[in-house]
mmCIF file of C-alpha atoms in Angstrom:
data_model
loop_
_atom_site.group_PDB
_atom_site.id
_atom_site.type_symbol
_atom_site.label_atom_id
_atom_site.label_comp_id
_atom_site.label_asym_id
_atom_site.label_seq_id
_atom_site.Cartn_x
_atom_site.Cartn_y
_atom_site.Cartn_z
ATOM 1 C CA UNK Y 1 -120.916 35.688 34.724
ATOM 2 C CA UNK Y 2 -124.247 35.988 36.568
ATOM 3 C CA UNK Y 3 -122.480 37.428 39.600
ATOM 4 C CA UNK Y 4 -120.779 40.058 37.404
ATOM 5 C CA UNK Y 5 -124.131 41.057 35.837
ATOM 6 C CA UNK Y 6 -125.718 41.300 39.276
ATOM 7 C CA UNK Y 7 -122.868 43.499 40.511
ATOM 8 C CA UNK Y 8 -123.255 45.886 37.575
ATOM 9 C CA UNK Y 9 -127.037 46.000 38.029
ATOM 10 C CA UNK Y 10 -126.749 46.776 41.765
ATOM 11 C CA UNK Y 11 -124.218 49.536 41.130
ATOM 12 C CA UNK Y 12 -126.488 51.085 38.492
ATOM 13 C CA UNK Y 13 -129.468 50.850 40.840
ATOM 14 C CA UNK Y 14 -127.483 52.458 43.665
ATOM 15 C CA UNK Y 15 -126.370 55.412 41.482
ATOM 16 C CA UNK Y 16 -129.877 55.869 40.060
ATOM 17 C CA UNK Y 17 -131.403 55.951 43.535
ATOM 18 C CA UNK Y 18 -129.025 58.700 44.712
ATOM 19 C CA UNK Y 19 -129.715 60.858 41.681
ATOM 20 C CA UNK Y 20 -133.460 60.275 42.034
ATOM 21 C CA UNK Y 21 -133.571 61.388 45.661
ATOM 22 C CA UNK Y 22 -131.204 64.329 45.655
ATOM 23 C CA UNK Y 23 -133.210 66.900 43.611
ATOM 24 C CA UNK Y 24 -136.104 66.685 46.070
ATOM 25 C CA UNK Y 25 -134.105 67.819 49.045
ATOM 26 C CA UNK Y 26 -135.322 71.191 50.295
ATOM 27 C CA UNK Y 27 -131.806 72.220 51.154
ATOM 28 C CA UNK Y 28 -130.119 75.264 52.637
ATOM 29 C CA UNK Y 29 -126.895 73.766 51.340
ATOM 30 C CA UNK Y 30 -125.803 75.015 47.925
ATOM 31 C CA UNK Y 31 -127.336 72.760 45.272
ATOM 32 C CA UNK Y 32 -124.078 72.750 43.330
ATOM 33 C CA UNK Y 33 -122.254 71.514 46.442
ATOM 34 C CA UNK Y 34 -124.838 68.772 46.953
ATOM 35 C CA UNK Y 35 -124.292 67.661 43.369
ATOM 36 C CA UNK Y 36 -120.574 67.365 44.060
ATOM 37 C CA UNK Y 37 -121.215 65.243 47.151
ATOM 38 C CA UNK Y 38 -123.469 63.004 45.051
ATOM 39 C CA UNK Y 39 -120.724 62.739 42.413
ATOM 40 C CA UNK Y 40 -118.140 61.843 45.068
ATOM 41 C CA UNK Y 41 -120.306 59.049 46.418
ATOM 42 C CA UNK Y 42 -121.225 57.682 42.991
ATOM 43 C CA UNK Y 43 -117.539 57.604 42.003
ATOM 44 C CA UNK Y 44 -116.933 55.081 44.769
ATOM 45 C CA UNK Y 45 -117.474 51.345 44.429
ATOM 46 C CA UNK Y 46 -120.560 50.824 46.652
ATOM 47 C CA UNK Y 47 -119.193 47.486 47.811
ATOM 48 C CA UNK Y 48 -116.262 49.338 49.455
ATOM 49 C CA UNK Y 49 -118.593 51.553 51.536
ATOM 50 C CA UNK Y 50 -118.817 49.752 54.863
ATOM 51 C CA UNK Y 51 -121.620 50.430 57.387
ATOM 52 C CA UNK Y 52 -119.210 52.147 59.790
ATOM 53 C CA UNK Y 53 -117.658 54.430 57.151
ATOM 54 C CA UNK Y 54 -118.424 58.148 57.101
ATOM 55 C CA UNK Y 55 -119.570 57.906 53.488
ATOM 56 C CA UNK Y 56 -122.329 55.453 54.425
ATOM 57 C CA UNK Y 57 -123.881 58.221 56.524
ATOM 58 C CA UNK Y 58 -124.389 60.499 53.503
ATOM 59 C CA UNK Y 59 -128.186 60.323 53.107
ATOM 60 C CA UNK Y 60 -129.377 62.669 50.368
ATOM 61 C CA UNK Y 61 -132.898 62.712 51.770
ATOM 62 C CA UNK Y 62 -131.343 65.117 54.274
ATOM 63 C CA UNK Y 63 -129.653 68.489 53.970
ATOM 64 C CA UNK Y 64 -125.865 67.973 54.329
ATOM 65 C CA UNK Y 65 -125.320 71.211 56.254
ATOM 66 C CA UNK Y 66 -128.540 71.230 58.308
ATOM 67 C CA UNK Y 67 -128.497 67.657 59.491
ATOM 68 C CA UNK Y 68 -127.383 66.724 62.994
ATOM 69 C CA UNK Y 69 -126.396 63.484 64.684
ATOM 70 C CA UNK Y 70 -124.849 60.643 62.714
ATOM 71 C CA UNK Y 71 -125.683 61.840 59.196
ATOM 72 C CA UNK Y 72 -123.192 63.339 56.738
ATOM 73 C CA UNK Y 73 -120.218 62.524 58.930
ATOM 74 C CA UNK Y 74 -116.941 63.935 57.631
ATOM 75 C CA UNK Y 75 -118.612 67.127 56.399
ATOM 76 C CA UNK Y 76 -118.337 70.642 57.820
ATOM 77 C CA UNK Y 77 -120.098 73.672 56.366
ATOM 78 C CA UNK Y 78 -119.935 77.430 56.387
ATOM 79 C CA UNK Y 79 -122.626 79.354 58.280
ATOM 80 C CA UNK Y 80 -124.713 81.430 55.849
ATOM 81 C CA UNK Y 81 -125.135 85.159 56.316
ATOM 82 C CA UNK Y 82 -128.249 85.679 58.470
ATOM 83 C CA UNK Y 83 -128.970 89.047 56.847
ATOM 84 C CA UNK Y 84 -129.030 87.620 53.323
ATOM 85 C CA UNK Y 85 -132.107 85.380 53.147
ATOM 86 C CA UNK Y 86 -130.888 83.903 49.861
ATOM 87 C CA UNK Y 87 -127.523 82.828 51.286
ATOM 88 C CA UNK Y 88 -126.733 79.120 51.316
ATOM 89 C CA UNK Y 89 -124.357 76.982 53.328
ATOM 90 C CA UNK Y 90 -121.241 75.784 51.535
ATOM 91 C CA UNK Y 91 -119.098 72.705 52.114
ATOM 92 C CA UNK Y 92 -115.820 73.774 53.746
ATOM 93 C CA UNK Y 93 -114.355 70.450 54.915
ATOM 94 C CA UNK Y 94 -114.436 66.839 53.730
ATOM 95 C CA UNK Y 95 -112.693 64.225 55.862
ATOM 96 C CA UNK Y 96 -113.030 60.607 54.718
ATOM 97 C CA UNK Y 97 -109.681 59.452 56.089
ATOM 98 C CA UNK Y 98 -109.325 55.715 56.589
ATOM 99 C CA UNK Y 99 -112.730 54.741 55.186
ATOM 100 C CA UNK Y 100 -111.194 52.125 52.868
ATOM 101 C CA UNK Y 101 -112.992 53.586 49.844
ATOM 102 C CA UNK Y 102 -112.236 52.314 46.324
ATOM 103 C CA UNK Y 103 -112.838 54.464 43.270
ATOM 104 C CA UNK Y 104 -111.871 57.711 41.561
ATOM 105 C CA UNK Y 105 -111.856 61.311 42.712
ATOM 106 C CA UNK Y 106 -114.441 63.106 40.592
ATOM 107 C CA UNK Y 107 -113.335 66.177 38.668
ATOM 108 C CA UNK Y 108 -116.395 68.010 40.008
ATOM 109 C CA UNK Y 109 -114.472 68.346 43.288
ATOM 110 C CA UNK Y 110 -113.261 71.624 41.786
ATOM 111 C CA UNK Y 111 -116.763 73.096 42.202
ATOM 112 C CA UNK Y 112 -116.469 73.135 46.016
ATOM 113 C CA UNK Y 113 -114.933 76.579 45.901
ATOM 114 C CA UNK Y 114 -115.341 77.207 49.653
ATOM 115 C CA UNK Y 115 -113.457 74.017 50.565
ATOM 116 C CA UNK Y 116 -110.710 74.592 53.135
ATOM 117 C CA UNK Y 117 -109.786 71.009 54.069
ATOM 118 C CA UNK Y 118 -109.801 67.849 51.943
ATOM 119 C CA UNK Y 119 -108.596 64.668 53.621
ATOM 120 C CA UNK Y 120 -108.935 61.422 51.657
ATOM 121 C CA UNK Y 121 -105.914 59.728 53.231
ATOM 122 C CA UNK Y 122 -105.700 55.962 53.782
ATOM 123 C CA UNK Y 123 -108.194 54.879 51.149
ATOM 124 C CA UNK Y 124 -107.914 53.160 47.762
ATOM 125 C CA UNK Y 125 -108.520 56.012 45.343
ATOM 126 C CA UNK Y 126 -106.905 55.425 41.963
ATOM 127 C CA UNK Y 127 -106.385 57.339 38.751
ATOM 128 C CA UNK Y 128 -105.134 60.909 38.418
ATOM 129 C CA UNK Y 129 -105.537 63.798 40.813
ATOM 130 C CA UNK Y 130 -108.061 65.988 38.921
ATOM 131 C CA UNK Y 131 -106.732 69.198 37.379
ATOM 132 C CA UNK Y 132 -109.863 70.905 38.695
ATOM 133 C CA UNK Y 133 -108.434 70.734 42.199
ATOM 134 C CA UNK Y 134 -106.660 73.994 41.362
ATOM 135 C CA UNK Y 135 -110.068 75.715 41.550
ATOM 136 C CA UNK Y 136 -110.050 75.237 45.321
ATOM 137 C CA UNK Y 137 -108.336 78.541 46.028
ATOM 138 C CA UNK Y 138 -109.303 78.574 49.736
ATOM 139 C CA UNK Y 139 -107.769 75.166 50.437
ATOM 140 C CA UNK Y 140 -105.352 75.120 53.395
ATOM 141 C CA UNK Y 141 -104.967 71.352 53.806
ATOM 142 C CA UNK Y 142 -104.826 68.757 51.014
ATOM 143 C CA UNK Y 143 -104.167 65.212 52.231
ATOM 144 C CA UNK Y 144 -104.332 62.392 49.677
ATOM 145 C CA UNK Y 145 -101.741 60.090 51.270
ATOM 146 C CA UNK Y 146 -101.820 56.270 51.196
ATOM 147 C CA UNK Y 147 -103.925 55.783 48.087
ATOM 148 C CA UNK Y 148 -103.218 54.628 44.527
ATOM 149 C CA UNK Y 149 -103.279 57.988 42.745
ATOM 150 C CA UNK Y 150 -101.174 57.900 39.575
ATOM 151 C CA UNK Y 151 -99.975 60.277 36.898
ATOM 152 C CA UNK Y 152 -98.296 63.587 37.608
ATOM 153 C CA UNK Y 153 -98.927 66.094 40.339
ATOM 154 C CA UNK Y 154 -101.041 68.953 38.988
ATOM 155 C CA UNK Y 155 -98.734 71.424 37.173
ATOM 156 C CA UNK Y 156 -100.570 74.491 38.460
ATOM 157 C CA UNK Y 157 -100.562 73.378 42.102
ATOM 158 C CA UNK Y 158 -98.861 76.705 42.871
ATOM 159 C CA UNK Y 159 -102.152 78.614 42.487
ATOM 160 C CA UNK Y 160 -103.337 77.129 45.801
ATOM 161 C CA UNK Y 161 -101.489 79.847 47.665
ATOM 162 C CA UNK Y 162 -103.310 79.286 50.968
ATOM 163 C CA UNK Y 163 -102.124 75.679 51.300
ATOM 164 C CA UNK Y 164 -100.407 75.000 54.601
ATOM 165 C CA UNK Y 165 -100.312 71.195 54.390
ATOM 166 C CA UNK Y 166 -99.780 69.143 51.217
ATOM 167 C CA UNK Y 167 -99.444 65.382 51.725
ATOM 168 C CA UNK Y 168 -99.597 63.065 48.698
ATOM 169 C CA UNK Y 169 -97.229 60.456 50.147
ATOM 170 C CA UNK Y 170 -97.542 56.721 49.482
ATOM 171 C CA UNK Y 171 -99.157 56.874 46.061
ATOM 172 C CA UNK Y 172 -97.991 56.122 42.514
ATOM 173 C CA UNK Y 173 -97.428 59.674 41.358
ATOM 174 C CA UNK Y 174 -94.691 60.195 38.775
ATOM 175 C CA UNK Y 175 -93.048 62.851 36.642
ATOM 176 C CA UNK Y 176 -91.181 65.867 37.943
ATOM 177 C CA UNK Y 177 -92.069 68.046 40.901
ATOM 178 C CA UNK Y 178 -93.994 71.031 39.471
ATOM 179 C CA UNK Y 179 -91.912 74.197 39.414
ATOM 180 C CA UNK Y 180 -94.995 76.144 40.511
ATOM 181 C CA UNK Y 181 -94.712 74.534 43.931
ATOM 182 C CA UNK Y 182 -92.383 77.339 44.978
ATOM 183 C CA UNK Y 183 -95.414 79.677 44.945
ATOM 184 C CA UNK Y 184 -96.963 77.914 47.955
ATOM 185 C CA UNK Y 185 -95.667 80.540 50.366
ATOM 186 C CA UNK Y 186 -98.016 79.507 53.201
ATOM 187 C CA UNK Y 187 -96.893 75.874 53.125
ATOM 188 C CA UNK Y 188 -95.498 74.512 56.401
ATOM 189 C CA UNK Y 189 -95.603 70.764 55.649
ATOM 190 C CA UNK Y 190 -94.829 69.086 52.313
ATOM 191 C CA UNK Y 191 -94.790 65.299 52.008
ATOM 192 C CA UNK Y 192 -94.148 63.747 48.578
ATOM 193 C CA UNK Y 193 -92.528 60.566 49.894
ATOM 194 C CA UNK Y 194 -92.990 57.025 48.568
ATOM 195 C CA UNK Y 195 -93.952 57.876 45.018
ATOM 196 C CA UNK Y 196 -92.185 57.680 41.650
ATOM 197 C CA UNK Y 197 -91.166 61.316 41.189
ATOM 198 C CA UNK Y 198 -88.117 61.882 38.996
ATOM 199 C CA UNK Y 199 -85.935 64.767 37.897
ATOM 200 C CA UNK Y 200 -84.181 67.475 39.877
ATOM 201 C CA UNK Y 201 -85.430 69.677 42.680
ATOM 202 C CA UNK Y 202 -87.251 72.829 41.596
ATOM 203 C CA UNK Y 203 -86.528 76.081 43.425
ATOM 204 C CA UNK Y 204 -87.735 75.681 47.006
ATOM 205 C CA UNK Y 205 -86.550 78.823 48.762
ATOM 206 C CA UNK Y 206 -89.878 80.538 48.010
ATOM 207 C CA UNK Y 207 -91.465 78.180 50.563
ATOM 208 C CA UNK Y 208 -90.152 80.380 53.340
ATOM 209 C CA UNK Y 209 -92.510 79.009 56.030
ATOM 210 C CA UNK Y 210 -91.805 75.338 55.326
ATOM 211 C CA UNK Y 211 -90.864 73.414 58.468
ATOM 212 C CA UNK Y 212 -91.205 69.787 57.307
ATOM 213 C CA UNK Y 213 -90.173 68.385 53.914
ATOM 214 C CA UNK Y 214 -90.206 64.671 53.033
ATOM 215 C CA UNK Y 215 -89.424 63.386 49.555
ATOM 216 C CA UNK Y 216 -87.891 60.069 50.564
ATOM 217 C CA UNK Y 217 -88.282 56.970 48.402
ATOM 218 C CA UNK Y 218 -88.452 58.588 44.979
ATOM 219 C CA UNK Y 219 -86.004 58.935 42.077
ATOM 220 C CA UNK Y 220 -84.885 62.534 42.511
ATOM 221 C CA UNK Y 221 -81.334 63.180 41.285
ATOM 222 C CA UNK Y 222 -78.805 65.998 41.128
ATOM 223 C CA UNK Y 223 -77.387 68.310 43.793
ATOM 224 C CA UNK Y 224 -79.134 69.741 46.814
ATOM 225 C CA UNK Y 225 -80.918 73.071 46.307
ATOM 226 C CA UNK Y 226 -81.060 75.952 48.763
ATOM 227 C CA UNK Y 227 -83.663 75.004 51.337
ATOM 228 C CA UNK Y 228 -86.025 77.318 53.246
ATOM 229 C CA UNK Y 229 -84.286 78.355 56.456
ATOM 230 C CA UNK Y 230 -87.159 77.444 58.790
ATOM 231 C CA UNK Y 231 -87.038 73.723 58.017
ATOM 232 C CA UNK Y 232 -87.003 71.498 61.109
ATOM 233 C CA UNK Y 233 -87.432 68.065 59.481
ATOM 234 C CA UNK Y 234 -85.703 67.176 56.203
ATOM 235 C CA UNK Y 235 -86.095 63.643 54.811
ATOM 236 C CA UNK Y 236 -84.479 62.956 51.426
ATOM 237 C CA UNK Y 237 -83.556 59.279 51.841
ATOM 238 C CA UNK Y 238 -83.665 56.612 49.118
ATOM 239 C CA UNK Y 239 -83.160 58.824 46.095
ATOM 240 C CA UNK Y 240 -80.328 59.373 43.595
ATOM 241 C CA UNK Y 241 -79.008 62.636 45.008
ATOM 242 C CA UNK Y 242 -75.307 63.433 44.724
ATOM 243 C CA UNK Y 243 -72.691 66.074 45.410
ATOM 244 C CA UNK Y 244 -71.894 67.740 48.727
ATOM 245 C CA UNK Y 245 -74.310 68.491 51.545
ATOM 246 C CA UNK Y 246 -73.137 72.005 52.434
ATOM 247 C CA UNK Y 247 -76.614 73.594 51.813
ATOM 248 C CA UNK Y 248 -77.759 71.810 54.972
ATOM 249 C CA UNK Y 249 -75.278 73.775 57.117
ATOM 250 C CA UNK Y 250 -77.485 76.882 56.915
ATOM 251 C CA UNK Y 251 -80.549 75.242 58.463
ATOM 252 C CA UNK Y 252 -80.237 76.499 62.038
ATOM 253 C CA UNK Y 253 -83.669 75.178 63.077
ATOM 254 C CA UNK Y 254 -83.109 71.654 61.751
ATOM 255 C CA UNK Y 255 -83.894 68.898 64.261
ATOM 256 C CA UNK Y 256 -84.143 65.772 62.054
ATOM 257 C CA UNK Y 257 -81.977 65.081 58.994
ATOM 258 C CA UNK Y 258 -82.224 61.926 56.874
ATOM 259 C CA UNK Y 259 -80.057 61.787 53.740
ATOM 260 C CA UNK Y 260 -79.545 58.028 53.786
ATOM 261 C CA UNK Y 261 -79.252 55.805 50.708
ATOM 262 C CA UNK Y 262 -78.172 58.386 48.145
ATOM 263 C CA UNK Y 263 -74.907 59.110 46.329
ATOM 264 C CA UNK Y 264 -73.568 62.012 48.374
ATOM 265 C CA UNK Y 265 -69.781 62.320 48.550
ATOM 266 C CA UNK Y 266 -67.120 64.431 50.175
ATOM 267 C CA UNK Y 267 -67.319 65.131 53.866
ATOM 268 C CA UNK Y 268 -69.708 64.949 56.783
ATOM 269 C CA UNK Y 269 -68.277 68.172 58.059
ATOM 270 C CA UNK Y 270 -68.352 70.085 61.297
ATOM 271 C CA UNK Y 271 -71.088 72.379 59.925
ATOM 272 C CA UNK Y 272 -73.593 69.580 60.553
ATOM 273 C CA UNK Y 273 -72.533 69.184 64.168
ATOM 274 C CA UNK Y 274 -72.747 72.913 64.826
ATOM 275 C CA UNK Y 275 -76.495 73.037 64.160
ATOM 276 C CA UNK Y 276 -77.873 73.806 67.638
ATOM 277 C CA UNK Y 277 -81.259 72.019 67.423
ATOM 278 C CA UNK Y 278 -80.198 68.921 65.493
ATOM 279 C CA UNK Y 279 -81.154 65.731 67.345
ATOM 280 C CA UNK Y 280 -81.341 62.941 64.716
ATOM 281 C CA UNK Y 281 -78.855 62.508 61.854
ATOM 282 C CA UNK Y 282 -78.890 59.670 59.321
ATOM 283 C CA UNK Y 283 -76.420 59.996 56.441
ATOM 284 C CA UNK Y 284 -75.828 56.262 56.027
ATOM 285 C CA UNK Y 285 -75.391 54.363 52.737
ATOM 286 C CA UNK Y 286 -73.672 57.116 50.784
ATOM 287 C CA UNK Y 287 -70.139 57.748 49.495
ATOM 288 C CA UNK Y 288 -68.743 60.064 52.161
ATOM 289 C CA UNK Y 289 -65.019 59.746 52.838
ATOM 290 C CA UNK Y 290 -64.414 62.436 55.494
ATOM 291 C CA UNK Y 291 -65.940 62.611 58.970
ATOM 292 C CA UNK Y 292 -65.219 65.763 60.993
ATOM 293 C CA UNK Y 293 -66.689 65.856 64.477
ATOM 294 C CA UNK Y 294 -66.072 69.172 66.193
ATOM 295 C CA UNK Y 295 -65.625 69.232 69.963
ATOM 296 C CA UNK Y 296 -68.826 70.420 71.571
ATOM 297 C CA UNK Y 297 -68.473 72.028 74.986
ATOM 298 C CA UNK Y 298 -71.880 73.746 75.005
ATOM 299 C CA UNK Y 299 -74.414 71.557 76.835
ATOM 300 C CA UNK Y 300 -77.189 72.851 74.591
ATOM 301 C CA UNK Y 301 -76.314 70.310 71.890
ATOM 302 C CA UNK Y 302 -79.432 68.232 71.170
ATOM 303 C CA UNK Y 303 -77.757 65.474 69.142
ATOM 304 C CA UNK Y 304 -79.302 62.169 70.193
ATOM 305 C CA UNK Y 305 -78.921 59.746 67.275
ATOM 306 C CA UNK Y 306 -76.074 59.546 64.733
ATOM 307 C CA UNK Y 307 -75.999 57.030 61.870
ATOM 308 C CA UNK Y 308 -73.150 57.161 59.324
ATOM 309 C CA UNK Y 309 -72.895 53.454 58.530
ATOM 310 C CA UNK Y 310 -72.082 52.087 55.059
ATOM 311 C CA UNK Y 311 -69.977 54.952 53.763
ATOM 312 C CA UNK Y 312 -66.255 55.116 52.932
ATOM 313 C CA UNK Y 313 -65.117 56.877 56.078
ATOM 314 C CA UNK Y 314 -61.518 56.201 57.101
ATOM 315 C CA UNK Y 315 -59.005 57.220 59.730
ATOM 316 C CA UNK Y 316 -59.459 56.897 63.484
ATOM 317 C CA UNK Y 317 -62.782 56.902 65.256
ATOM 318 C CA UNK Y 318 -63.675 60.468 66.333
ATOM 319 C CA UNK Y 319 -62.944 61.033 70.029
ATOM 320 C CA UNK Y 320 -65.049 64.202 70.080
ATOM 321 C CA UNK Y 321 -68.277 62.201 69.997
ATOM 322 C CA UNK Y 322 -67.980 61.904 73.776
ATOM 323 C CA UNK Y 323 -68.439 65.685 74.113
ATOM 324 C CA UNK Y 324 -72.086 65.503 72.991
ATOM 325 C CA UNK Y 325 -74.005 65.073 76.264
ATOM 326 C CA UNK Y 326 -77.330 63.899 74.811
ATOM 327 C CA UNK Y 327 -75.927 61.356 72.355
ATOM 328 C CA UNK Y 328 -77.291 57.842 73.008
ATOM 329 C CA UNK Y 329 -77.308 55.941 69.682
ATOM 330 C CA UNK Y 330 -74.287 55.757 67.357
ATOM 331 C CA UNK Y 331 -73.746 53.692 64.216
ATOM 332 C CA UNK Y 332 -70.287 53.867 62.627
ATOM 333 C CA UNK Y 333 -70.362 50.374 61.135
ATOM 334 C CA UNK Y 334 -69.447 49.235 57.610
ATOM 335 C CA UNK Y 335 -66.761 51.853 56.995
ATOM 336 C CA UNK Y 336 -62.957 51.895 56.793
ATOM 337 C CA UNK Y 337 -62.120 53.140 60.289
ATOM 338 C CA UNK Y 338 -58.833 51.813 61.663
ATOM 339 C CA UNK Y 339 -56.772 51.928 64.819
ATOM 340 C CA UNK Y 340 -57.980 51.374 68.364
ATOM 341 C CA UNK Y 341 -61.342 52.240 69.818
ATOM 342 C CA UNK Y 342 -60.789 55.458 71.842
ATOM 343 C CA UNK Y 343 -60.586 54.719 75.569
ATOM 344 C CA UNK Y 344 -63.013 57.605 76.164
ATOM 345 C CA UNK Y 345 -65.761 55.514 74.566
ATOM 346 C CA UNK Y 346 -65.735 52.933 77.338
ATOM 347 C CA UNK Y 347 -66.877 55.322 80.058
ATOM 348 C CA UNK Y 348 -69.888 56.275 77.934
ATOM 349 C CA UNK Y 349 -70.895 52.799 76.823
ATOM 350 C CA UNK Y 350 -73.573 51.353 79.045
ATOM 351 C CA UNK Y 351 -74.311 54.701 80.642
ATOM 352 C CA UNK Y 352 -75.307 57.562 78.307
ATOM 353 C CA UNK Y 353 -74.547 55.515 75.173
ATOM 354 C CA UNK Y 354 -77.186 52.796 74.819
ATOM 355 C CA UNK Y 355 -76.313 51.677 71.277
ATOM 356 C CA UNK Y 356 -72.923 51.520 69.533
ATOM 357 C CA UNK Y 357 -72.307 49.826 66.180
ATOM 358 C CA UNK Y 358 -68.697 49.502 64.991
ATOM 359 C CA UNK Y 359 -68.973 46.310 62.946
ATOM 360 C CA UNK Y 360 -67.137 45.750 59.655
ATOM 361 C CA UNK Y 361 -64.283 48.205 60.091
ATOM 362 C CA UNK Y 362 -60.528 47.723 60.513
ATOM 363 C CA UNK Y 363 -60.391 48.287 64.274
ATOM 364 C CA UNK Y 364 -57.787 46.615 66.481
ATOM 365 C CA UNK Y 365 -56.600 46.567 70.066
ATOM 366 C CA UNK Y 366 -58.090 45.218 73.276
ATOM 367 C CA UNK Y 367 -61.593 45.683 74.606
ATOM 368 C CA UNK Y 368 -61.651 46.152 78.423
ATOM 369 C CA UNK Y 369 -62.721 43.147 80.469
ATOM 370 C CA UNK Y 370 -64.784 45.433 82.720
ATOM 371 C CA UNK Y 371 -67.342 45.979 79.953
ATOM 372 C CA UNK Y 372 -68.968 42.664 80.795
ATOM 373 C CA UNK Y 373 -70.375 44.341 83.924
ATOM 374 C CA UNK Y 374 -71.669 47.565 82.336
ATOM 375 C CA UNK Y 375 -73.239 46.512 79.053
ATOM 376 C CA UNK Y 376 -76.577 45.159 80.240
ATOM 377 C CA UNK Y 377 -79.277 46.445 77.855
ATOM 378 C CA UNK Y 378 -76.725 47.944 75.436
ATOM 379 C CA UNK Y 379 -77.327 47.238 71.759
ATOM 380 C CA UNK Y 380 -74.854 47.165 68.898
ATOM 381 C CA UNK Y 381 -71.988 45.145 67.484
ATOM 382 C CA UNK Y 382 -68.179 45.186 67.203
ATOM 383 C CA UNK Y 383 -68.057 42.122 64.929
ATOM 384 C CA UNK Y 384 -65.812 41.618 61.905
ATOM 385 C CA UNK Y 385 -62.918 43.706 63.199
ATOM 386 C CA UNK Y 386 -59.531 42.662 64.576
ATOM 387 C CA UNK Y 387 -60.283 43.260 68.239
ATOM 388 C CA UNK Y 388 -59.078 41.247 71.215
ATOM 389 C CA UNK Y 389 -62.246 40.723 73.207
ATOM 390 C CA UNK Y 390 -62.923 39.448 76.735
ATOM 391 C CA UNK Y 391 -64.595 36.066 76.896
ATOM 392 C CA UNK Y 392 -68.389 36.180 76.827
ATOM 393 C CA UNK Y 393 -68.767 39.738 75.535
ATOM 394 C CA UNK Y 394 -71.656 39.376 73.090
ATOM 395 C CA UNK Y 395 -70.933 42.634 71.229
ATOM 396 C CA UNK Y 396 -67.522 41.264 70.207
ATOM 397 C CA UNK Y 397 -68.573 37.926 68.744
ATOM 398 C CA UNK Y 398 -67.435 37.189 65.196
ATOM 399 C CA UNK Y 399 -64.013 38.846 64.877
ATOM 400 C CA UNK Y 400 -61.862 38.262 61.821
ATOM 401 C CA UNK Y 401 -59.309 35.517 61.895
ATOM 402 C CA UNK Y 402 -55.658 36.339 62.540
ATOM 403 C CA UNK Y 403 -54.793 35.652 58.914
ATOM 404 C CA UNK Y 404 -57.465 38.084 57.726
ATOM 405 C CA UNK Y 405 -56.287 40.772 60.133
ATOM 406 C CA UNK Y 406 -52.647 40.513 59.089
ATOM 407 C CA UNK Y 407 -53.377 40.092 55.404
ATOM 408 C CA UNK Y 408 -53.500 43.771 54.559
ATOM 409 C CA UNK Y 409 -56.901 44.968 53.340
ATOM 410 C CA UNK Y 410 -59.435 43.963 55.966
ATOM 411 C CA UNK Y 411 -62.500 44.851 53.893
#
């Protein structure tokens, strides 16, 4: 009990001291901005402000924008107009990333109307993101990732039309994605991943400059929308999305696609493989039944990694995979593929192909004895099939028994 009383007393003393000192600063920094900085610091548990944190360097005996050296770290200011003798400096950037701060984000943050960058990532802020953040109309970068922010994302986020980066990943945000988000026409990077967002996608095609979009690990459901055509990285994994994936076929600049762990169905069609810049594809853990791999004779194909495991794909393994010159990692495991492994695979395995997973299918036939000499450093597995394997080939360990293989349904 005494310790708790002491803690409260010290916190009160700390806050009182800051407020006592700050009015006496003969500052060229806007007084209203100084008051916001004071409010930010007093909203933080003082016991979480370590000596090496930027926030510990905020000494309100000094002018935030005039000070030099190791004071007011994490702060950048505008340069006042030299002609106007009444002009003051304004706070234009706050960067407290990784300071380990615990507390709330004060609603007075909305008074820093010249703020361009706000980075509070990798701290322990909790509570809602203040509605007043929509007053920061000059903001180009808002990074609140890896905190404990809760509640919904501000409905009017779309008024921040100069935003280029919005990252609120790894928080506890919930509710639907605000429909106003489509007004962020300058946005190039949007990361909403690892939250508790629900509902369907809003319209996104207004975000015409967007190049990276990550909403993985949420509870978004429904069909895919039309995506902005400039997207290069699209991560939608671990949601409840369903339907076909044909909207992806239009994304000619796409390099990384992750649709894993959803409820997509239908086909993984040739439109995916025709995307010229695509290098990493993960469509695993879905309900796809068709797998169409088009022959690729153009050496400009960038496809490097392909993961389609844990679907309902059937038929023979696609021979055309060997026509992709940059392909090195392939996972076709946990499907319903049958028949023999194409002989063309063997010349790739251990050379350009460094990883091949075919486990838990209905494959049969013989695996060449020569593979024992070429598979050093190769990763993967052929287990739980009906293959005849050479002795000592580690990839082949754990085949089904003869009775399982001749009993009809192998899975």
